[in-house]
Amino acid sequence: MFQKILIANRGEIALRIICACKDLGIKTVAVYSEADRNSLHVRFADEAVCIGPAKSARSYLDIPSVMSAAEITNVNAIHPGYGFLSENADFAEVCAAHGVKFIGPSPNVTRMMGLKQKARAAMKEAGVPTLPGSIDVLHSAEEALEIANEIGYPVILKAAAGGGGRGMRVVHSAEELPTQLLQAQTEAGAAFSVPDIYVEKYIPNPRHIEFQLLADEHGDVEVLFERECSIQRRHQKLIEEAPSPVVTPELRAEMCERLKVAFKKIGYTNAGTVEFLMDPEGNLFFIEVNARIQVEHPVTEAITGVDLVKSQILIAAGARLSDFLIRPIQLNGHAIECRINAEHPETFAPSPGRITGLNLPGGIGVRVDTAVYTDGVIPPYYDSLVAKLICHGATREEAIDRSLRALDMFVVEGIYTSIPLQKRILADEDFRAARIDTNYIARKMPPKATAAKG
Ligand code: MV4
């Protein structure tokens, strides 16, 4: 087992990884930017190294700085968390070259998952349902027109190197396709240095449903069911739940089995998430793979009892799933996560600053993952996540009611937060009836102008 792990991240996920290391008896090294000197991950790690200025390009994203910290502290492994370097195949290669285990999939698999059309082709080949569209990237406007004509409009153009909603365009007719393609290629080239575009059938207002996987380095794969992530705004998720209220036991069993076979076939290792769109008829279509631990992993932990971060570390150390998973995995109750962001609940504008008063809720069925404290500061340089509230209950209704109770006792003073918005969503009859899709927030809660601080 590893003696010491470096955590190449900050905030709540850095603390989450420290918890897993403490549970495993592994020493930890925190890295931090000048803006994070007083952060809790620095305080609770066994060692801490400053890796640069506040701007993440010069600290958390700077590979030489992170590797230098790993070398001087003599760690065996690096956990990248989510965001930052977590899906950077070059970084994973640099780790390997320095004899440091990267806690995640192999560089080759990470690289393939980052090229969305390649991941899509591999999934299709391995028997996972994908949307009709181009087999590879598009080579000409003629080819695009031919494929779009075949699958029917509307179609969506996606950047091969995009993902998470960046670099997408919906096209409604043949007339607008050639110009849209050219613009998409130009934009993708500028944004991702890769101009490649592929096309697929567009699904209006889909649900977003994703499956959680664990795969060991001996060819064994387990699927830990799915999460419903439809409640989002501009590709930022706000509420996630597990299981999805619309996935039937039959569909769940079929998808888990298909994904097990497919991920064995592609040689996937460590934790991963497979994203799907669900159309109004209830069909699931693969869209992309996230080769990392995700923000919303705790809802899966709540319903399965599996510590996903600890599992990642055990897998990276060479353990077999059969050594630590109790199988078959049981699905127990329902869990909901509310992302508490430092933002105006009506306008959604970012709201960094000092937290002058704080009460974190507790009680039965309540978990709070956070790195904030009274008088602590949310810096403006990073994402706006302040805390994750994860509530578990025997049923979806109980999980919702516990979430509302916990939100009522959740106090964050000094900055605006999304707490009032979360309360409105959880009390809404459409949400409670699970009538949700990716357009829910835009449709029901469009941006407004005013709200009170604290
Ligand atoms: C789509 C789609 C409709 N049809 N693909 C956005 C994020 C990226 N991972 C894929 N996305 C979408 N792909 C087809 N063929 C609609 C979206 C989409 C979306 C997906 C998941 C969650 C929220 C979303 C919000 C708007 C659009």
Short mmCIF file of C-alpha atoms and ligand atoms in Angstrom, two decimals:
data_model
loop_
_atom_site.label_atom_id
_atom_site.label_comp_id
_atom_site.label_asym_id
_atom_site.label_seq_id
_atom_site.Cartn_x
_atom_site.Cartn_y
_atom_site.Cartn_z
CA MET A 1 0.00 0.00 0.00
CA PHE A 2 1.07 3.61 -0.57
CA GLN A 3 2.83 5.29 2.38
CA LYS A 4 2.13 8.86 1.26
CA ILE A 5 -0.18 10.50 -1.30
CA LEU A 6 -0.06 14.01 -2.75
CA ILE A 7 -3.44 15.65 -3.31
CA ALA A 8 -3.31 17.84 -6.42
CA ASN A 9 -6.48 19.77 -5.63
CA ARG A 10 -8.14 22.16 -3.15
CA GLY A 11 -11.45 22.74 -1.37
CA GLU A 12 -13.92 20.08 -0.34
CA ILE A 13 -12.52 17.37 -2.63
CA ALA A 14 -9.01 17.77 -1.17
CA LEU A 15 -10.53 17.25 2.30
CA ARG A 16 -12.55 14.28 1.00
CA ILE A 17 -9.33 12.65 -0.24
CA ILE A 18 -7.59 13.38 3.09
CA CYS A 19 -10.49 11.56 4.85
CA ALA A 20 -10.01 8.48 2.64
CA CYS A 21 -6.24 8.51 3.26
CA LYS A 22 -6.74 8.78 7.03
CA ASP A 23 -9.15 5.83 6.90
CA LEU A 24 -6.47 3.84 5.04
CA GLY A 25 -3.58 4.96 7.30
CA ILE A 26 -1.84 6.80 4.44
CA LYS A 27 0.08 10.06 5.00
CA THR A 28 -0.98 13.08 2.94
CA VAL A 29 0.67 16.03 1.24
CA ALA A 30 -1.43 19.09 0.41
CA VAL A 31 -0.42 21.53 -2.30
CA TYR A 32 -1.81 25.06 -2.23
CA SER A 33 -1.74 28.36 -4.04
CA GLU A 34 -0.98 31.66 -2.32
CA ALA A 35 -4.75 32.28 -2.13
CA ASP A 36 -5.25 29.02 -0.19
CA ARG A 37 -2.63 29.45 2.56
CA ASN A 38 -5.34 29.34 5.28
CA SER A 39 -7.35 26.49 3.74
CA LEU A 40 -8.46 23.43 5.68
CA HIS A 41 -6.76 21.00 3.28
CA VAL A 42 -3.46 22.65 4.23
CA ARG A 43 -4.32 22.34 7.92
CA PHE A 44 -5.42 18.70 7.90
CA ALA A 45 -2.79 17.21 5.59
CA ASP A 46 0.40 15.84 7.20
CA GLU A 47 2.56 18.13 5.03
CA ALA A 48 1.81 21.09 2.76
CA VAL A 49 3.72 22.72 -0.09
CA CYS A 50 2.96 26.09 -1.70
CA ILE A 51 3.03 25.59 -5.48
CA GLY A 52 2.50 29.11 -6.79
CA PRO A 53 0.27 32.16 -7.14
CA ALA A 54 -3.52 32.26 -6.94
CA LYS A 55 -4.18 31.82 -10.67
CA SER A 56 -4.63 28.08 -11.23
CA ALA A 57 -2.63 28.12 -14.50
CA ARG A 58 0.40 28.92 -12.32
CA SER A 59 -0.40 26.59 -9.40
CA TYR A 60 -3.00 23.76 -9.47
CA LEU A 61 -2.67 23.40 -13.27
CA ASP A 62 1.10 23.78 -13.42
CA ILE A 63 2.55 20.29 -13.97
CA PRO A 64 6.19 21.13 -13.11
CA SER A 65 5.12 22.82 -9.85
CA VAL A 66 2.96 19.87 -8.78
CA MET A 67 5.66 17.32 -9.76
CA SER A 68 8.33 19.27 -7.86
CA ALA A 69 6.14 19.12 -4.74
CA ALA A 70 5.71 15.37 -5.28
CA GLU A 71 9.49 14.88 -5.62
CA ILE A 72 10.54 16.89 -2.56
CA THR A 73 7.94 15.16 -0.36
CA ASN A 74 8.72 11.71 -1.78
CA VAL A 75 5.12 10.57 -2.33
CA ASN A 76 4.12 7.23 -3.89
CA ALA A 77 0.99 8.49 -5.61
CA ILE A 78 -1.01 11.56 -6.65
CA HIS A 79 -4.77 11.91 -6.37
CA PRO A 80 -5.95 14.63 -8.80
CA GLY A 81 -9.55 15.00 -7.52
CA TYR A 82 -11.88 16.54 -10.15
CA GLY A 83 -11.16 19.43 -12.54
CA PHE A 84 -7.58 20.79 -12.72
CA LEU A 85 -5.23 17.95 -13.88
CA SER A 86 -7.68 15.08 -13.28
CA GLU A 87 -8.23 14.24 -16.97
CA ASN A 88 -4.88 15.38 -18.28
CA ALA A 89 -3.23 12.35 -19.94
CA ASP A 90 0.09 14.20 -20.28
CA PHE A 91 0.17 14.76 -16.53
CA ALA A 92 -0.58 11.06 -15.92
CA GLU A 93 2.38 10.24 -18.21
CA VAL A 94 4.69 12.64 -16.36
CA CYS A 95 3.67 10.96 -13.08
CA ALA A 96 4.56 7.54 -14.48
CA ALA A 97 7.92 8.83 -15.76
CA HIS A 98 8.70 10.03 -12.23
CA GLY A 99 7.71 6.74 -10.60
CA VAL A 100 4.59 8.26 -9.04
CA LYS A 101 1.28 6.40 -9.40
CA PHE A 102 -1.48 8.56 -10.90
CA ILE A 103 -4.75 7.63 -9.18
CA GLY A 104 -6.98 7.32 -12.22
CA PRO A 105 -7.19 5.47 -15.55
CA SER A 106 -4.11 4.86 -17.71
CA PRO A 107 -2.90 7.79 -19.87
CA ASN A 108 -4.05 6.03 -23.06
CA VAL A 109 -7.59 5.44 -21.82
CA THR A 110 -7.82 9.00 -20.44
CA ARG A 111 -6.61 10.34 -23.81
CA MET A 112 -9.20 8.29 -25.71
CA MET A 113 -12.05 9.39 -23.41
CA GLY A 114 -10.99 13.02 -24.01
CA LEU A 115 -11.55 12.56 -27.75
CA LYS A 116 -15.33 12.36 -27.65
CA GLN A 117 -15.83 10.79 -31.09
CA LYS A 118 -13.28 8.07 -30.26
CA ALA A 119 -14.95 7.31 -26.92
CA ARG A 120 -18.30 7.20 -28.75
CA ALA A 121 -16.99 4.83 -31.44
CA ALA A 122 -15.48 2.54 -28.78
CA MET A 123 -18.77 2.45 -26.85
CA LYS A 124 -20.81 1.73 -29.98
CA GLU A 125 -18.39 -1.05 -30.94
CA ALA A 126 -18.69 -2.50 -27.41
CA GLY A 127 -22.50 -2.63 -27.50
CA VAL A 128 -23.46 0.55 -25.63
CA PRO A 129 -26.33 2.49 -27.32
CA THR A 130 -25.17 5.72 -29.01
CA LEU A 131 -27.05 8.34 -31.01
CA PRO A 132 -27.16 8.10 -34.82
CA GLY A 133 -24.46 10.29 -36.37
CA SER A 134 -21.00 10.39 -37.94
CA ILE A 135 -18.75 7.42 -37.19
CA ASP A 136 -15.68 9.67 -36.90
CA VAL A 137 -14.98 13.41 -37.19
CA LEU A 138 -16.36 15.25 -40.23
CA HIS A 139 -14.09 15.77 -43.25
CA SER A 140 -16.30 18.06 -45.36
CA ALA A 141 -19.60 19.97 -45.47
CA GLU A 142 -20.83 17.44 -48.08
CA GLU A 143 -20.23 14.57 -45.68
CA ALA A 144 -22.02 16.47 -42.89
CA LEU A 145 -25.02 17.19 -45.15
CA GLU A 146 -25.23 13.56 -46.25
CA ILE A 147 -25.21 12.24 -42.66
CA ALA A 148 -27.64 14.92 -41.40
CA ASN A 149 -30.01 14.13 -44.26
CA GLU A 150 -29.90 10.47 -43.33
CA ILE A 151 -30.52 10.91 -39.56
CA GLY A 152 -32.88 13.89 -39.95
CA TYR A 153 -32.85 17.39 -38.41
CA PRO A 154 -32.30 18.76 -35.84
CA VAL A 155 -28.69 17.58 -35.49
CA ILE A 156 -25.98 18.74 -33.09
CA LEU A 157 -22.36 19.55 -33.97
CA LYS A 158 -19.93 18.73 -31.18
CA ALA A 159 -16.23 19.44 -30.76
CA ALA A 160 -14.16 16.24 -30.54
CA ALA A 161 -12.05 17.82 -27.79
CA GLY A 162 -15.01 19.58 -26.12
CA GLY A 163 -17.27 18.07 -23.50
CA GLY A 164 -19.29 19.35 -20.59
CA GLY A 165 -21.39 21.37 -23.02
CA ARG A 166 -18.54 23.39 -24.53
CA GLY A 167 -18.33 23.72 -28.32
CA MET A 168 -21.81 22.48 -29.27
CA ARG A 169 -24.22 23.83 -31.93
CA VAL A 170 -27.73 22.74 -32.78
CA VAL A 171 -28.54 22.81 -36.51
CA HIS A 172 -32.17 22.82 -37.67
CA SER A 173 -31.83 22.68 -41.46
CA ALA A 174 -29.49 21.86 -44.35
CA GLU A 175 -29.30 25.55 -45.28
CA GLU A 176 -27.52 26.52 -42.06
CA LEU A 177 -25.32 23.41 -41.77
CA PRO A 178 -22.25 24.46 -43.86
CA THR A 179 -21.80 27.85 -42.10
CA GLN A 180 -22.47 26.34 -38.66
CA LEU A 181 -19.88 23.64 -39.33
CA LEU A 182 -17.27 26.19 -40.38
CA GLN A 183 -17.94 28.34 -37.31
CA ALA A 184 -17.87 25.28 -35.02
CA GLN A 185 -14.51 24.20 -36.48
CA THR A 186 -13.01 27.69 -36.09
CA GLU A 187 -14.26 27.97 -32.50
CA ALA A 188 -13.10 24.48 -31.54
CA GLY A 189 -9.65 25.16 -33.04
CA ALA A 190 -9.34 28.33 -30.98
CA ALA A 191 -10.75 26.87 -27.75
CA PHE A 192 -9.26 23.35 -27.72
CA SER A 193 -6.46 23.52 -30.37
CA VAL A 194 -8.32 20.68 -32.14
CA PRO A 195 -10.80 21.83 -34.85
CA ASP A 196 -12.39 18.37 -35.24
CA ILE A 197 -16.20 18.25 -35.19
CA TYR A 198 -18.61 15.31 -35.24
CA VAL A 199 -22.38 15.26 -35.71
CA GLU A 200 -25.20 13.37 -34.04
CA LYS A 201 -28.99 13.42 -33.78
CA TYR A 202 -30.16 16.19 -31.44
CA ILE A 203 -32.41 15.24 -28.49
CA PRO A 204 -34.38 18.30 -27.26
CA ASN A 205 -34.75 18.67 -23.46
CA PRO A 206 -33.23 15.31 -22.52
CA ARG A 207 -32.69 13.97 -19.04
CA HIS A 208 -29.07 13.59 -18.00
CA ILE A 209 -28.36 10.23 -16.39
CA GLU A 210 -24.90 8.86 -15.59
CA PHE A 211 -23.60 5.47 -14.40
CA GLN A 212 -20.79 5.06 -11.85
CA LEU A 213 -18.08 2.48 -12.50
CA LEU A 214 -15.18 0.97 -10.61
CA ALA A 215 -12.64 -1.16 -12.49
CA ASP A 216 -9.55 -2.83 -11.01
CA GLU A 217 -6.23 -3.44 -12.76
CA HIS A 218 -6.97 -7.17 -13.10
CA GLY A 219 -9.89 -6.89 -15.53
CA ASP A 220 -12.78 -6.78 -13.07
CA VAL A 221 -15.50 -4.11 -13.44
CA GLU A 222 -18.44 -3.19 -11.20
CA VAL A 223 -21.23 -0.70 -12.00
CA LEU A 224 -22.63 1.13 -8.97
CA PHE A 225 -25.93 2.11 -10.57
CA GLU A 226 -26.84 5.56 -11.85
CA ARG A 227 -27.33 9.19 -10.85
CA GLU A 228 -29.94 11.61 -12.19
CA CYS A 229 -28.26 14.96 -12.97
CA SER A 230 -30.92 16.79 -14.98
CA ILE A 231 -31.22 19.76 -12.59
CA GLN A 232 -28.54 22.03 -14.02
CA ARG A 233 -28.04 25.50 -15.38
CA ARG A 234 -25.61 26.29 -18.20
CA HIS A 235 -23.97 22.88 -17.74
CA GLN A 236 -23.41 23.47 -14.01
CA LYS A 237 -25.25 20.80 -12.06
CA LEU A 238 -27.29 22.06 -9.10
CA ILE A 239 -28.97 18.94 -7.72
CA GLU A 240 -28.06 15.29 -8.30
CA GLU A 241 -29.77 12.19 -7.00
CA ALA A 242 -29.31 8.45 -6.90
CA PRO A 243 -30.93 6.34 -8.15
CA SER A 244 -32.69 8.06 -11.08
CA PRO A 245 -36.45 8.14 -10.37
CA VAL A 246 -37.13 7.10 -13.98
CA VAL A 247 -34.71 4.21 -14.47
CA THR A 248 -36.62 0.94 -13.98
CA PRO A 249 -34.94 -2.05 -12.29
CA GLU A 250 -34.95 -3.83 -15.68
CA LEU A 251 -33.27 -0.92 -17.52
CA ARG A 252 -30.77 -0.54 -14.66
CA ALA A 253 -29.81 -4.22 -14.76
CA GLU A 254 -29.46 -4.19 -18.55
CA MET A 255 -27.30 -1.03 -18.60
CA CYS A 256 -25.06 -2.23 -15.75
CA GLU A 257 -24.44 -5.50 -17.58
CA ARG A 258 -23.70 -3.81 -20.93
CA LEU A 259 -21.35 -1.30 -19.31
CA LYS A 260 -19.50 -4.04 -17.43
CA VAL A 261 -18.81 -5.86 -20.71
CA ALA A 262 -17.89 -2.65 -22.58
CA PHE A 263 -15.49 -1.30 -19.95
CA LYS A 264 -13.74 -4.67 -19.59
CA LYS A 265 -13.29 -4.61 -23.35
CA ILE A 266 -11.68 -1.16 -23.46
CA GLY A 267 -9.37 -1.95 -20.51
CA TYR A 268 -10.72 0.84 -18.34
CA THR A 269 -9.30 1.10 -14.81
CA ASN A 270 -10.11 3.04 -11.62
CA ALA A 271 -13.31 5.12 -11.19
CA GLY A 272 -15.30 6.51 -14.09
CA THR A 273 -18.69 7.90 -15.01
CA VAL A 274 -20.58 7.16 -18.21
CA GLU A 275 -22.95 9.97 -19.23
CA PHE A 276 -26.20 9.31 -21.08
CA LEU A 277 -29.07 11.35 -22.44
CA MET A 278 -32.57 9.98 -21.96
CA ASP A 279 -35.19 10.85 -24.57
CA PRO A 280 -38.90 11.30 -23.67
CA GLU A 281 -39.53 7.62 -24.56
CA GLY A 282 -37.07 6.52 -21.86
CA ASN A 283 -34.24 5.42 -24.19
CA LEU A 284 -30.67 6.00 -23.01
CA PHE A 285 -27.92 7.12 -25.39
CA PHE A 286 -24.22 7.36 -24.51
CA ILE A 287 -22.67 10.85 -24.77
CA GLU A 288 -19.33 10.84 -22.94
CA VAL A 289 -17.10 9.31 -20.27
CA ASN A 290 -15.71 11.27 -17.32
CA ALA A 291 -12.41 9.61 -16.37
CA ARG A 292 -12.29 10.97 -12.80
CA ILE A 293 -14.09 11.06 -9.47
CA GLN A 294 -17.03 13.45 -9.78
CA VAL A 295 -18.45 16.18 -7.56
CA GLU A 296 -21.68 14.19 -7.15
CA HIS A 297 -20.04 10.88 -6.12
CA PRO A 298 -21.45 11.04 -2.54
CA VAL A 299 -25.03 10.21 -3.63
CA THR A 300 -23.72 6.92 -5.00
CA GLU A 301 -21.77 6.36 -1.78
CA ALA A 302 -24.99 6.94 0.19
CA ILE A 303 -27.09 4.37 -1.68
CA THR A 304 -24.35 1.70 -2.04
CA GLY A 305 -22.30 2.15 1.16
CA VAL A 306 -19.13 2.02 -1.00
CA ASP A 307 -16.37 4.59 -0.30
CA LEU A 308 -15.52 5.56 -3.89
CA VAL A 309 -12.38 7.58 -3.08
CA LYS A 310 -10.97 4.81 -0.88
CA SER A 311 -11.79 2.39 -3.73
CA GLN A 312 -9.82 4.56 -6.18
CA ILE A 313 -6.76 4.44 -3.93
CA LEU A 314 -7.04 0.67 -3.33
CA ILE A 315 -7.40 0.04 -7.08
CA ALA A 316 -4.36 2.23 -7.87
CA ALA A 317 -2.37 0.23 -5.28
CA GLY A 318 -3.21 -2.96 -7.19
CA ALA A 319 -6.06 -4.34 -5.07
CA ARG A 320 -8.81 -6.45 -6.63
CA LEU A 321 -12.45 -5.39 -6.42
CA SER A 322 -13.10 -8.80 -4.87
CA ASP A 323 -10.71 -7.87 -2.01
CA PHE A 324 -12.81 -4.94 -0.81
CA LEU A 325 -16.28 -4.80 -2.43
CA ILE A 326 -19.17 -6.69 -0.86
CA ARG A 327 -21.12 -8.07 -3.82
CA PRO A 328 -23.68 -8.00 -5.21
CA ILE A 329 -23.80 -4.24 -4.55
CA GLN A 330 -27.10 -3.41 -2.80
CA LEU A 331 -29.13 -0.35 -3.72
CA ASN A 332 -30.30 1.14 -0.42
CA GLY A 333 -32.84 4.00 -0.39
CA HIS A 334 -32.46 7.33 -2.13
CA ALA A 335 -29.92 10.18 -1.87
CA ILE A 336 -29.98 13.81 -3.03
CA GLU A 337 -27.09 16.25 -3.29
CA CYS A 338 -27.58 20.03 -3.32
CA ARG A 339 -24.58 22.03 -4.49
CA ILE A 340 -24.34 25.15 -2.36
CA ASN A 341 -22.57 27.69 -4.56
CA ALA A 342 -21.27 31.16 -3.73
CA GLU A 343 -23.57 32.85 -6.18
CA HIS A 344 -26.63 35.05 -6.29
CA PRO A 345 -29.65 32.68 -6.20
CA GLU A 346 -31.61 34.75 -8.73
CA THR A 347 -29.02 36.22 -11.09
CA PHE A 348 -26.49 33.39 -10.61
CA ALA A 349 -23.64 35.95 -10.53
CA PRO A 350 -20.58 34.69 -8.55
CA SER A 351 -20.40 35.90 -4.93
CA PRO A 352 -16.94 35.28 -3.46
CA GLY A 353 -15.95 36.82 -0.12
CA ARG A 354 -15.65 36.26 3.63
CA ILE A 355 -18.04 33.94 5.44
CA THR A 356 -19.03 35.89 8.55
CA GLY A 357 -21.45 33.36 10.02
CA LEU A 358 -21.91 29.63 9.45
CA ASN A 359 -24.09 26.79 10.62
CA LEU A 360 -23.69 23.38 9.01
CA PRO A 361 -26.74 21.13 9.42
CA GLY A 362 -26.58 17.58 10.78
CA GLY A 363 -29.00 14.98 12.04
CA ILE A 364 -30.08 11.63 10.66
CA GLY A 365 -29.43 11.12 6.95
CA VAL A 366 -27.36 14.30 6.51
CA ARG A 367 -23.80 14.63 5.18
CA VAL A 368 -22.04 17.91 4.42
CA ASP A 369 -18.82 17.92 2.34
CA THR A 370 -17.16 21.31 2.57
CA ALA A 371 -13.91 23.12 3.29
CA VAL A 372 -15.42 26.37 4.61
CA TYR A 373 -15.34 27.73 8.16
CA THR A 374 -16.42 30.91 9.98
CA ASP A 375 -14.25 33.88 8.89
CA GLY A 376 -12.89 31.82 6.02
CA VAL A 377 -12.73 33.36 2.55
CA ILE A 378 -14.11 32.04 -0.75
CA PRO A 379 -11.50 33.28 -3.24
CA PRO A 380 -12.65 34.55 -6.67
CA TYR A 381 -10.10 32.47 -8.62
CA TYR A 382 -11.67 29.02 -8.54
CA ASP A 383 -15.13 27.43 -8.87
CA SER A 384 -17.92 28.71 -6.64
CA LEU A 385 -18.71 25.46 -4.76
CA VAL A 386 -19.04 26.24 -1.03
CA ALA A 387 -20.51 22.96 0.22
CA LYS A 388 -22.35 19.84 -0.85
CA LEU A 389 -25.36 18.79 1.18
CA ILE A 390 -26.08 15.09 0.73
CA CYS A 391 -29.25 13.72 2.30
CA HIS A 392 -30.19 10.05 2.39
CA GLY A 393 -33.57 8.49 3.10
CA ALA A 394 -35.46 5.26 2.64
CA THR A 395 -37.45 6.84 -0.21
CA ARG A 396 -37.06 9.81 -2.58
CA GLU A 397 -39.70 11.69 -0.60
CA GLU A 398 -37.80 11.18 2.67
CA ALA A 399 -34.54 12.31 1.02
CA ILE A 400 -36.26 15.47 -0.28
CA ASP A 401 -37.84 16.24 3.11
CA ARG A 402 -34.53 15.75 4.92
CA SER A 403 -32.85 18.02 2.36
CA LEU A 404 -35.43 20.76 3.02
CA ARG A 405 -35.00 20.36 6.79
CA ALA A 406 -31.20 20.57 6.44
CA LEU A 407 -31.37 23.58 4.08
CA ASP A 408 -33.53 25.38 6.66
CA MET A 409 -30.74 24.88 9.21
CA PHE A 410 -27.93 25.68 6.73
CA VAL A 411 -26.68 29.22 7.43
CA VAL A 412 -23.99 30.93 5.36
CA GLU A 413 -23.64 34.66 6.13
CA GLY A 414 -21.56 37.27 4.31
CA ILE A 415 -21.99 35.94 0.77
CA TYR A 416 -24.92 35.03 -1.46
CA THR A 417 -25.53 31.31 -1.89
CA SER A 418 -27.78 29.05 -3.93
CA ILE A 419 -29.59 27.86 -0.75
CA PRO A 420 -32.83 29.82 -1.50
CA LEU A 421 -32.88 28.41 -5.04
CA GLN A 422 -32.34 24.85 -3.75
CA LYS A 423 -35.30 25.29 -1.37
CA ARG A 424 -37.54 26.45 -4.21
CA ILE A 425 -36.59 23.49 -6.38
CA LEU A 426 -37.10 20.90 -3.61
CA ALA A 427 -40.53 22.36 -2.80
CA ASP A 428 -41.65 22.47 -6.44
CA GLU A 429 -44.36 19.97 -7.39
CA ASP A 430 -42.75 19.14 -10.76
CA PHE A 431 -39.46 18.32 -9.02
CA ARG A 432 -41.28 16.26 -6.39
CA ALA A 433 -43.09 14.36 -9.14
CA ALA A 434 -39.71 13.85 -10.89
CA ARG A 435 -40.92 15.80 -13.95
CA ILE A 436 -37.42 17.10 -14.61
CA ASP A 437 -35.15 17.49 -17.63
CA THR A 438 -32.06 19.53 -18.54
CA ASN A 439 -34.24 22.57 -19.38
CA TYR A 440 -36.04 22.60 -15.98
CA ILE A 441 -34.17 25.58 -14.43
CA ALA A 442 -34.30 27.71 -17.60
CA ARG A 443 -38.03 26.97 -17.92
CA LYS A 444 -39.17 27.32 -14.31
CA MET A 445 -36.59 29.56 -12.63
CA PRO A 446 -35.19 32.08 -15.09
CA PRO A 447 -32.63 34.62 -13.72
CA LYS A 448 -34.12 37.57 -11.77
CA ALA A 449 -32.54 40.63 -10.14
CA THR A 450 -32.81 40.72 -6.34
CA ALA A 451 -32.10 38.72 -3.17
CA ALA A 452 -30.88 39.27 0.40
CA LYS A 453 -27.35 38.48 1.57
CA GLY A 454 -27.07 35.72 4.17
C1 MV4 B 1 -26.62 16.59 -26.46
C2 MV4 B 1 -27.88 17.16 -26.26
C3 MV4 B 1 -28.89 16.82 -27.11
N1 MV4 B 1 -28.66 15.96 -28.13
N2 MV4 B 1 -26.44 15.75 -27.49
C4 MV4 B 1 -24.31 19.00 -23.07
C5 MV4 B 1 -23.17 18.54 -22.23
C6 MV4 B 1 -22.47 17.53 -23.04
N3 MV4 B 1 -21.90 16.53 -22.19
C7 MV4 B 1 -23.52 16.98 -23.94
N4 MV4 B 1 -24.62 17.90 -23.89
C8 MV4 B 1 -25.74 17.70 -24.62
N5 MV4 B 1 -25.59 16.85 -25.66
C9 MV4 B 1 -27.44 15.46 -28.29
N6 MV4 B 1 -27.22 14.62 -29.31
C10 MV4 B 1 -28.07 18.01 -25.18
C11 MV4 B 1 -26.99 18.29 -24.36
C12 MV4 B 1 -27.25 19.16 -23.24
C13 MV4 B 1 -27.11 18.72 -21.94
C14 MV4 B 1 -26.66 17.45 -21.62
C15 MV4 B 1 -26.52 17.04 -20.32
C16 MV4 B 1 -26.83 17.92 -19.30
C17 MV4 B 1 -27.26 19.17 -19.57
C18 MV4 B 1 -27.40 19.59 -20.88
C19 MV4 B 1 -27.86 20.89 -21.15
C20 MV4 B 1 -28.01 21.30 -22.43
C21 MV4 B 1 -27.69 20.45 -23.48
#
